[in-house]
mmCIF file of C-alpha atoms and ligand atoms in Angstrom:
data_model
loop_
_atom_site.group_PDB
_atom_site.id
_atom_site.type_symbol
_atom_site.label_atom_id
_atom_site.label_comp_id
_atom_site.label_asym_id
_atom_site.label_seq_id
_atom_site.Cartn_x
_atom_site.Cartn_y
_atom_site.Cartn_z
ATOM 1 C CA UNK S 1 0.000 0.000 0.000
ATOM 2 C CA UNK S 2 1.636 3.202 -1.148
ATOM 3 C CA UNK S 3 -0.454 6.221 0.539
ATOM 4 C CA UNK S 4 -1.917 8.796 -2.103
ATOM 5 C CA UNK S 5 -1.358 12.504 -1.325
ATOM 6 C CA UNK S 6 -3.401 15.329 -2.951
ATOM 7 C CA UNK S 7 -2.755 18.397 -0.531
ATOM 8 C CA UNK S 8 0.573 19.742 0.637
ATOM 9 C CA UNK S 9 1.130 22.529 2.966
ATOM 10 C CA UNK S 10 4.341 24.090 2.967
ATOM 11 C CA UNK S 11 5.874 27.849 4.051
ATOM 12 C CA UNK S 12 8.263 29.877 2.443
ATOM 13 C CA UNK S 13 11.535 30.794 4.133
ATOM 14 C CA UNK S 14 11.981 34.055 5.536
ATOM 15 C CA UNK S 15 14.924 36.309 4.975
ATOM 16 C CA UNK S 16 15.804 35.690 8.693
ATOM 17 C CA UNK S 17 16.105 31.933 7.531
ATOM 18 C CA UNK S 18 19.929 32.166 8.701
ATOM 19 C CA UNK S 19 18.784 32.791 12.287
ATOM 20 C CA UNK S 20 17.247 29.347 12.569
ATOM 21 C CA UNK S 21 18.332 26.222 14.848
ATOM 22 C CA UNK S 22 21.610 24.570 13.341
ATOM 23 C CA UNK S 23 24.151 22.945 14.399
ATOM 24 C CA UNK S 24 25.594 21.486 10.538
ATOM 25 C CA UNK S 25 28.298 24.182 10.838
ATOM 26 C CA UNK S 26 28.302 24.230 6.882
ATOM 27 C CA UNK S 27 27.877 28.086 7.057
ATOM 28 C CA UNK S 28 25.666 30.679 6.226
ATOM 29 C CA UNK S 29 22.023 29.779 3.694
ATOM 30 C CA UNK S 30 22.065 32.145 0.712
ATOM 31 C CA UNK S 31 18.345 33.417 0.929
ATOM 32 C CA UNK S 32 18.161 34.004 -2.483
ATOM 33 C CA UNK S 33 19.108 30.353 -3.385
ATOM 34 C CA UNK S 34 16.965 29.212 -0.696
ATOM 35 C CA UNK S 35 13.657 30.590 -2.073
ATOM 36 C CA UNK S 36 14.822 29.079 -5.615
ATOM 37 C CA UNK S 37 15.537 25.607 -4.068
ATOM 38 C CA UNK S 38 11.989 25.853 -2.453
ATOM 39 C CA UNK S 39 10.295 26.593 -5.395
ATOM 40 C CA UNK S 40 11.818 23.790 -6.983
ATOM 41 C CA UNK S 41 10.670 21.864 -3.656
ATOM 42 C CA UNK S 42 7.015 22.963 -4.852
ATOM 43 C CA UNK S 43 7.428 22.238 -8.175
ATOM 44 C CA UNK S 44 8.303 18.600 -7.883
ATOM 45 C CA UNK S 45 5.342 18.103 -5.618
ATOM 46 C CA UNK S 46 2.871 19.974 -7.823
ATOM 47 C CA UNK S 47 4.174 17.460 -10.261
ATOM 48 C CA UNK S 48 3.763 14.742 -8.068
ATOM 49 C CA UNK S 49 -0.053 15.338 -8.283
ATOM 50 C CA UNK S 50 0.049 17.389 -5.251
ATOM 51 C CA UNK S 51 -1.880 20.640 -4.847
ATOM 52 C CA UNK S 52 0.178 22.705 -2.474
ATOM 53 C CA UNK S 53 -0.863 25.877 -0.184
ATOM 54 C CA UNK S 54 1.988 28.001 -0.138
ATOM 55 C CA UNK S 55 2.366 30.211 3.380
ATOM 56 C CA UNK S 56 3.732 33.187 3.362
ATOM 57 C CA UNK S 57 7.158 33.330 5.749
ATOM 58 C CA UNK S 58 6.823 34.590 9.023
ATOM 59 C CA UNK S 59 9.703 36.747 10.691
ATOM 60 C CA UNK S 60 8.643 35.345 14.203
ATOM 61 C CA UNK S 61 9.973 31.888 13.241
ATOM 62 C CA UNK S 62 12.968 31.541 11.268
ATOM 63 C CA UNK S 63 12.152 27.554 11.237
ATOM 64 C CA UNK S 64 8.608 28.434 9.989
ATOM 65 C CA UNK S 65 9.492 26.521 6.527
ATOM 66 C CA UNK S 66 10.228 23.443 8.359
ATOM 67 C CA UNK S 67 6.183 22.623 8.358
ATOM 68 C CA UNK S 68 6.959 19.024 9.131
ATOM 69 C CA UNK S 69 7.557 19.242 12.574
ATOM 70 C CA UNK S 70 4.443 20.759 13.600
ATOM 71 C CA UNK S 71 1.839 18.499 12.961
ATOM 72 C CA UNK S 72 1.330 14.552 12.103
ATOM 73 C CA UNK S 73 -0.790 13.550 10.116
ATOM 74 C CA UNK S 74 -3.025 10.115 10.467
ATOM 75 C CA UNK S 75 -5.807 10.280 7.755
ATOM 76 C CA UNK S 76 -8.298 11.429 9.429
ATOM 77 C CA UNK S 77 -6.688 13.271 11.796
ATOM 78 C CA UNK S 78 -3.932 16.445 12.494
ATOM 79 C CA UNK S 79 -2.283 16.317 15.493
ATOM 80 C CA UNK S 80 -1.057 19.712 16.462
ATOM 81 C CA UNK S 81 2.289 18.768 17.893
ATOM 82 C CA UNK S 82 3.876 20.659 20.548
ATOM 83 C CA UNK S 83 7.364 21.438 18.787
ATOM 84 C CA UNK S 84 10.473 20.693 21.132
ATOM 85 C CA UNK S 85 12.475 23.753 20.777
ATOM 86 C CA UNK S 86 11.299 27.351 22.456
ATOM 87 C CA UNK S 87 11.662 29.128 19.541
ATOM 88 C CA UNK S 88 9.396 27.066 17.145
ATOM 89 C CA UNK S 89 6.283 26.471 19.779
ATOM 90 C CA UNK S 90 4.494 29.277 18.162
ATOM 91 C CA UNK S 91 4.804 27.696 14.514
ATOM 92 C CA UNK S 92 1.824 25.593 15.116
ATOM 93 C CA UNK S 93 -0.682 28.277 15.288
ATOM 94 C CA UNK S 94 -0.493 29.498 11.437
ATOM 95 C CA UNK S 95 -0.356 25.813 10.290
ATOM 96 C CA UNK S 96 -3.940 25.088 12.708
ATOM 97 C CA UNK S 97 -5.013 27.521 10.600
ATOM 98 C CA UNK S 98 -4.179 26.480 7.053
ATOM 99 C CA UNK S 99 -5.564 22.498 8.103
ATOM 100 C CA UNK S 100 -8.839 24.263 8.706
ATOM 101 C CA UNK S 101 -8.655 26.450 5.763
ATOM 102 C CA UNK S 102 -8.071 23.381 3.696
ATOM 103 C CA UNK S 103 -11.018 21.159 5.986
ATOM 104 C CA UNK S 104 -13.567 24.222 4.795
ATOM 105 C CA UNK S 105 -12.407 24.925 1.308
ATOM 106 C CA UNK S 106 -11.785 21.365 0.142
ATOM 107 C CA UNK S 107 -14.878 19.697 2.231
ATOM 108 C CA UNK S 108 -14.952 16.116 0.827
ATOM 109 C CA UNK S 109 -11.985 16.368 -0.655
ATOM 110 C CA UNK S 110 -9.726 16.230 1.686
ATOM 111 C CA UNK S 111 -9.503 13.110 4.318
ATOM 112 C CA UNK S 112 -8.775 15.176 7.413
ATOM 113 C CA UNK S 113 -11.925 15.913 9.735
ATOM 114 C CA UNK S 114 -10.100 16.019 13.680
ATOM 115 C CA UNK S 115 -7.255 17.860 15.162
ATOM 116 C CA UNK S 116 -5.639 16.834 17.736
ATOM 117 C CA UNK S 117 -2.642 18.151 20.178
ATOM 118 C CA UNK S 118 0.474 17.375 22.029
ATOM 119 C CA UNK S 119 0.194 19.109 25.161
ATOM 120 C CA UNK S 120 2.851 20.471 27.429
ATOM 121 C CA UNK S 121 4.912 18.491 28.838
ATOM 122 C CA UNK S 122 4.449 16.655 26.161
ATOM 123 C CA UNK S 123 6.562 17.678 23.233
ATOM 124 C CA UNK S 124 6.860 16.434 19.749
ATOM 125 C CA UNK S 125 8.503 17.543 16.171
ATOM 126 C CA UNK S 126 6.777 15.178 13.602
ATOM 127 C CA UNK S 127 10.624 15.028 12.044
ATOM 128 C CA UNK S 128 10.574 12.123 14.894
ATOM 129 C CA UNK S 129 7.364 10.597 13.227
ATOM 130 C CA UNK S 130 8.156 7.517 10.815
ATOM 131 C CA UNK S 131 4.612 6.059 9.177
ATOM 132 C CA UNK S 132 5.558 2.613 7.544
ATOM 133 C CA UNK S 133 2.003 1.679 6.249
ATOM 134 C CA UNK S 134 -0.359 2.191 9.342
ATOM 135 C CA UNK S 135 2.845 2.135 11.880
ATOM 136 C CA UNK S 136 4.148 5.350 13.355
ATOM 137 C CA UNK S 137 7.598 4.785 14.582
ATOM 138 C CA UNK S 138 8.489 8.049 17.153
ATOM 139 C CA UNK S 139 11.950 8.629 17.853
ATOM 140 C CA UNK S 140 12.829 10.337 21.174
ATOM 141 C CA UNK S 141 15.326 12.733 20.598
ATOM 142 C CA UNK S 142 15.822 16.388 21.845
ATOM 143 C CA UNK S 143 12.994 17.725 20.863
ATOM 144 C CA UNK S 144 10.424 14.843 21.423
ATOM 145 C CA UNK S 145 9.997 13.628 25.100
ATOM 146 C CA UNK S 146 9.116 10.379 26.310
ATOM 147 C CA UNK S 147 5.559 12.270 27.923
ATOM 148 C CA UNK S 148 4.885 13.981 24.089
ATOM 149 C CA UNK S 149 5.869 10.291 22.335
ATOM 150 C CA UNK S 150 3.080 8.515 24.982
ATOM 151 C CA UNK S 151 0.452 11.115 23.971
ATOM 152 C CA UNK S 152 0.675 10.724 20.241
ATOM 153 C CA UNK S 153 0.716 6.917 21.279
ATOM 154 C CA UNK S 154 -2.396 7.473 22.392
ATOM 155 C CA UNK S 155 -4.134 9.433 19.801
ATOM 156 C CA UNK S 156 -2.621 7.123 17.501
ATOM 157 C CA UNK S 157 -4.474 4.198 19.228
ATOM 158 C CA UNK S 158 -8.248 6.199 19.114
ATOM 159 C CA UNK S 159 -7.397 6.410 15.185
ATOM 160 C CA UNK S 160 -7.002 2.851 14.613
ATOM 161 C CA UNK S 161 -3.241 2.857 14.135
ATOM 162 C CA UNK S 162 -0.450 1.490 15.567
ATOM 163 C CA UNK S 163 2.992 2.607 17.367
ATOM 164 C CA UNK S 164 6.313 1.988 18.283
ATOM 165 C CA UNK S 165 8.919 4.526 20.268
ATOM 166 C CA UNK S 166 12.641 4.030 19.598
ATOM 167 C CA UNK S 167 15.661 6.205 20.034
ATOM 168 C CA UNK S 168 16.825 8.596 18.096
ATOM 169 C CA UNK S 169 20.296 9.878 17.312
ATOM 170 C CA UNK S 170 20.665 12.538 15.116
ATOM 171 C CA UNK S 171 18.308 15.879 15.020
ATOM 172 C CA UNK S 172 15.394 14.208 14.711
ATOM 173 C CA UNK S 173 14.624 10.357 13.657
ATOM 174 C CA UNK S 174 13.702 11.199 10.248
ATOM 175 C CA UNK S 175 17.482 12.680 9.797
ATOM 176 C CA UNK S 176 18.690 9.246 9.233
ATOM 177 C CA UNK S 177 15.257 7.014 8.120
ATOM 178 C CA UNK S 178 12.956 7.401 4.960
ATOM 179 C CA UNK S 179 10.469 5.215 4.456
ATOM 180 C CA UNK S 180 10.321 5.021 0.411
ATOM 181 C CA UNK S 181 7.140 3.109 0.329
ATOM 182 C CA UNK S 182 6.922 -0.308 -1.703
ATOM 183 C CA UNK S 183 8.145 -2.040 1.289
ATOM 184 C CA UNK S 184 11.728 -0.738 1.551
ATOM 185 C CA UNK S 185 13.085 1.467 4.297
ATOM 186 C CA UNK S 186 16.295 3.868 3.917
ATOM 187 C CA UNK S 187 18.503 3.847 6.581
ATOM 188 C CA UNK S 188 22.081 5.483 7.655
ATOM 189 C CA UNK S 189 24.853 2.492 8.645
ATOM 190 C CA UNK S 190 24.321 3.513 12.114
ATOM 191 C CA UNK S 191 20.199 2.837 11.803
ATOM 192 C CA UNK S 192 20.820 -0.340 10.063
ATOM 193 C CA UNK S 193 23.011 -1.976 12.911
ATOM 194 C CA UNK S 194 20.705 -0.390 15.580
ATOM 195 C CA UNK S 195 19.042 -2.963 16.881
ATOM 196 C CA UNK S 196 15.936 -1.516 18.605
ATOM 197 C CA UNK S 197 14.707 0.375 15.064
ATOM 198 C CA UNK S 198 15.847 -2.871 12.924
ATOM 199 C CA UNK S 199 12.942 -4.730 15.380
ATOM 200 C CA UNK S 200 10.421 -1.936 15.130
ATOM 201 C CA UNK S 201 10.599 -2.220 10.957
ATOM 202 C CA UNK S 202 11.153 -5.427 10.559
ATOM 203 C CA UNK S 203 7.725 -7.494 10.234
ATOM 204 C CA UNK S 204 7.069 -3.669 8.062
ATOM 205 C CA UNK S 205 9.481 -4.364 4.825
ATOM 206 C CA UNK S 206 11.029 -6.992 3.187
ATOM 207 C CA UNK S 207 13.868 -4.594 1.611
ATOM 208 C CA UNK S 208 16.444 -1.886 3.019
ATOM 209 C CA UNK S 209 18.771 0.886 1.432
ATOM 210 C CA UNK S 210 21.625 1.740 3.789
ATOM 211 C CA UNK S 211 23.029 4.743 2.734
ATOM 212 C CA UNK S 212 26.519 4.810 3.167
ATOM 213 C CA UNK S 213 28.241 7.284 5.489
ATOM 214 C CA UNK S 214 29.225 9.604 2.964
ATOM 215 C CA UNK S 215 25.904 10.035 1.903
ATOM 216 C CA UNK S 216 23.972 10.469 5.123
ATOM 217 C CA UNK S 217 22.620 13.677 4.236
ATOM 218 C CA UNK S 218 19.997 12.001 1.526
ATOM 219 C CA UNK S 219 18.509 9.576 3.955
ATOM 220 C CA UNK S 220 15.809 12.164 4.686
ATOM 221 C CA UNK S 221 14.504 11.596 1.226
ATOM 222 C CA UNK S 222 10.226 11.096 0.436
ATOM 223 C CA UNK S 223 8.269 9.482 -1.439
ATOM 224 C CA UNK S 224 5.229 11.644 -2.243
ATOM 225 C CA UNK S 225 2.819 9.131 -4.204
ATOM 226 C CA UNK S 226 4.445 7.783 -7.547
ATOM 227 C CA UNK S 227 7.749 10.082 -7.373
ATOM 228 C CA UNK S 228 10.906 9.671 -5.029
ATOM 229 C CA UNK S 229 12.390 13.210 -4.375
ATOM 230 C CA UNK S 230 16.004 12.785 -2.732
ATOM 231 C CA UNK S 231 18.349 15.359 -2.370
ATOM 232 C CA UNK S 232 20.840 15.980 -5.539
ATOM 233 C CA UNK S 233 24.326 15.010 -5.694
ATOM 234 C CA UNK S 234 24.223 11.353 -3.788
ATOM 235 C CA UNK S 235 25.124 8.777 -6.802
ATOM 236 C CA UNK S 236 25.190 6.091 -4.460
ATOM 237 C CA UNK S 237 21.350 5.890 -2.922
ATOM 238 C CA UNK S 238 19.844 7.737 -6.314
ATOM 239 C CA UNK S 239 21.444 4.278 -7.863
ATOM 240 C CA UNK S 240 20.195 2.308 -5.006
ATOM 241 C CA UNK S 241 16.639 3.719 -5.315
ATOM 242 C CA UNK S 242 16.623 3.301 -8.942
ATOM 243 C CA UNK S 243 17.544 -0.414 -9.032
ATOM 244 C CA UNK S 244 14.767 -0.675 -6.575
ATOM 245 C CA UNK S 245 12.093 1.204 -8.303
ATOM 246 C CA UNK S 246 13.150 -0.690 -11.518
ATOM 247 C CA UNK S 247 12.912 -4.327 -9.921
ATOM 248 C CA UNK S 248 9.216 -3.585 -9.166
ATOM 249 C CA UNK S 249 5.977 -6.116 -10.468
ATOM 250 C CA UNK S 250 5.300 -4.402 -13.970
ATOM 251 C CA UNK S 251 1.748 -4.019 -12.751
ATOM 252 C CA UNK S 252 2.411 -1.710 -10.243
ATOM 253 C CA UNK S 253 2.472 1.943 -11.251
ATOM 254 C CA UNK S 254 6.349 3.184 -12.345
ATOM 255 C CA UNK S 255 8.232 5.056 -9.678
ATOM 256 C CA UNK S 256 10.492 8.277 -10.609
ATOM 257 C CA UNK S 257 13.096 9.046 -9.040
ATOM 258 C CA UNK S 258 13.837 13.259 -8.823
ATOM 259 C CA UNK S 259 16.708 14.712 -7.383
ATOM 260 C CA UNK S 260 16.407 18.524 -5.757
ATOM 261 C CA UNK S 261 18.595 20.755 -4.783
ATOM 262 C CA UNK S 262 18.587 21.048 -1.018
ATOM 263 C CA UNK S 263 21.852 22.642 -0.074
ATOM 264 C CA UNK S 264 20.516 25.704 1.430
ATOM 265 C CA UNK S 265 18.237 23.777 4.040
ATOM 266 C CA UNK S 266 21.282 20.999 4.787
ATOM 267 C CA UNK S 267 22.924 24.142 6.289
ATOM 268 C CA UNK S 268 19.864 24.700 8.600
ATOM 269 C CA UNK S 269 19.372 20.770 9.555
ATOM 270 C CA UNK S 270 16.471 20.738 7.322
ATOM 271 C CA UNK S 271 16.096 17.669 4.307
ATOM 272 C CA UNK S 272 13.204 16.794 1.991
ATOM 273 C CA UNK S 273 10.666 15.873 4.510
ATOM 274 C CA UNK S 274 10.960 18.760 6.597
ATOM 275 C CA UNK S 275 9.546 20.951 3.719
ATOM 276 C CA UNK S 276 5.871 19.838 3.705
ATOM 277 C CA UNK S 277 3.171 18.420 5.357
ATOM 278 C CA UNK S 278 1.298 15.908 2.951
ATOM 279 C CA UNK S 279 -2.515 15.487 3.601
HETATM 280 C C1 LIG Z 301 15.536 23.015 13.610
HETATM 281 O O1 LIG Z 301 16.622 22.836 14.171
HETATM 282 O O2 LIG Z 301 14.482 22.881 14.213
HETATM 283 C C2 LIG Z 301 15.515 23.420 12.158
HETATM 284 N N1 LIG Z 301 16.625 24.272 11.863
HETATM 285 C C3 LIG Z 301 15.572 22.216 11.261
HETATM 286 C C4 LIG Z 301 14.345 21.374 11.376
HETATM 287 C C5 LIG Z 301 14.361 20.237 10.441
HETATM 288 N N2 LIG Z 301 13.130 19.520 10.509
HETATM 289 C C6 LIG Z 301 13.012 18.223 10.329
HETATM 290 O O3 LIG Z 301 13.994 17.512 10.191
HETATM 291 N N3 LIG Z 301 11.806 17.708 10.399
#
């Protein structure tokens, strides 16, 4: 089961962008690259069959374009998270917002009906949030808690799915683990010998990329219904994902495999998935 996507919600960066959480020491984002590279980012998903509401950026949160981490979503339902770090809490409200814009505008259309949220103490970025089918993997990490992972546990349960909570070691869990849907996980080296995530995916895929070490930057790729967007300039898992994608059943619908630019947002700890919220 691959999931389908129609909506994406995504926010441009603002030209305070550089005053964002980092620690990837790779220097200063060029803001004028960075709105090109996230047009692109728009682009690919329009093309992916994706309609996508563009925010506007917001000074208040230099982060603001990192959508991801403020909200998981379970078919039915958003839940608001409670983002880890001070400085991004506020994100959430604007985002609320657009899910109910999109709930009243789109009606039938879209699957969403109930929002949900993490509440303090409770925190959660959904950059910790893995969904492998109708599993949600949640990584606790410095910016999701053990109280924030047992509430989305919980909300998880009411909507029929199911859960696991692991470790994670990077930023967030989603740094170093894509799921790239037709059973096959991507994982850094250091994912694929750690033993409590290999047990959480393993009755969940029959097939995993590692990525090696030199290219752990395009783990945090995403597979947005038939199209695999990874970050440019990583031979090794574009081959990977390729050789995968080609090996498929004939019957099932041909995956593409498109490579973006993301060198702006590496230098602000932000990859592929961090960009949008699918719906
Ligand atoms: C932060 O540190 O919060 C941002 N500079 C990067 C967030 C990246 N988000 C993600 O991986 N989901």
């Amino acid at each position: 089961m691959t999931l389908h996507h129609k909506y994406a919600i995504v926010r441009k960066p603002g030209e305070n962008f550089a005053q964002g959480q980092t620690e990837s020491q790779l220097g200063a984002p060029n803001f004028a690259k960075a709105l090109e590279q996230h047009a692109a980012y728009v682009a690919a998903l329009e093309q992916s069959g994706v309609e996508v509401t563009c925010l506007p950026a917001d000074l208040n949160f230099p982060d603001g374009c990192f959508v991801e981490d403020t909200t998981v979503i379970a078919d039915e339902t958003a839940i608001i998270t409670n983002p880890g770090h001070e400085s991004r809490k506020g994100e959430v409200n604007e985002i609320e917002k657009a899910l109910k814009e999109l709930i009243t505008a789109r009606g039938a259309y879209v699957p969403l009906k109930n929002i949900e949220r993490i509440e303090s103490p409770g925190t959660v970025d959904g950059g910790d949030v893995l969904r492998i089918k109708n599993h949600f993997i949640i990584g606790l990490s410095n910016r999701t808690n053990r109280e924030g992972a047992a509430q989305l546990g919980r909300i998880l349960t009411a909507c029929g799915k199911t859960f696991a909570i692991v470790h994670a070691t990077d930023l967030h869990l989603k740094t170093s683990v894509a799921y790239a849907g037709n059973d096959c996980c991507i994982v850094t080296e250091e994912y694929d010998r750690d033993e409590e995530f290999s047990n959480a995916i393993e009755e969940l895929i029959t097939r995993k990329i590692v990525v090696p070490e030199n290219e752990k930057y395009a783990a945090n790729s995403l597979r947005v219904n038939e199209t695999m967007l990874m970050a440019s300039g990583f031979p090794q898992l574009e081959e990977a994902l390729k050789g995968r994608f080609r090996a498929l059943p004939p019957e099932l619908p041909v995956v593409r495999v498109v490579t973006l630019d993301m060198s702006e947002f590496q230098k602000m700890d932000g990859g592929l998935t961090c960009l949008s919220l699918l719906v």
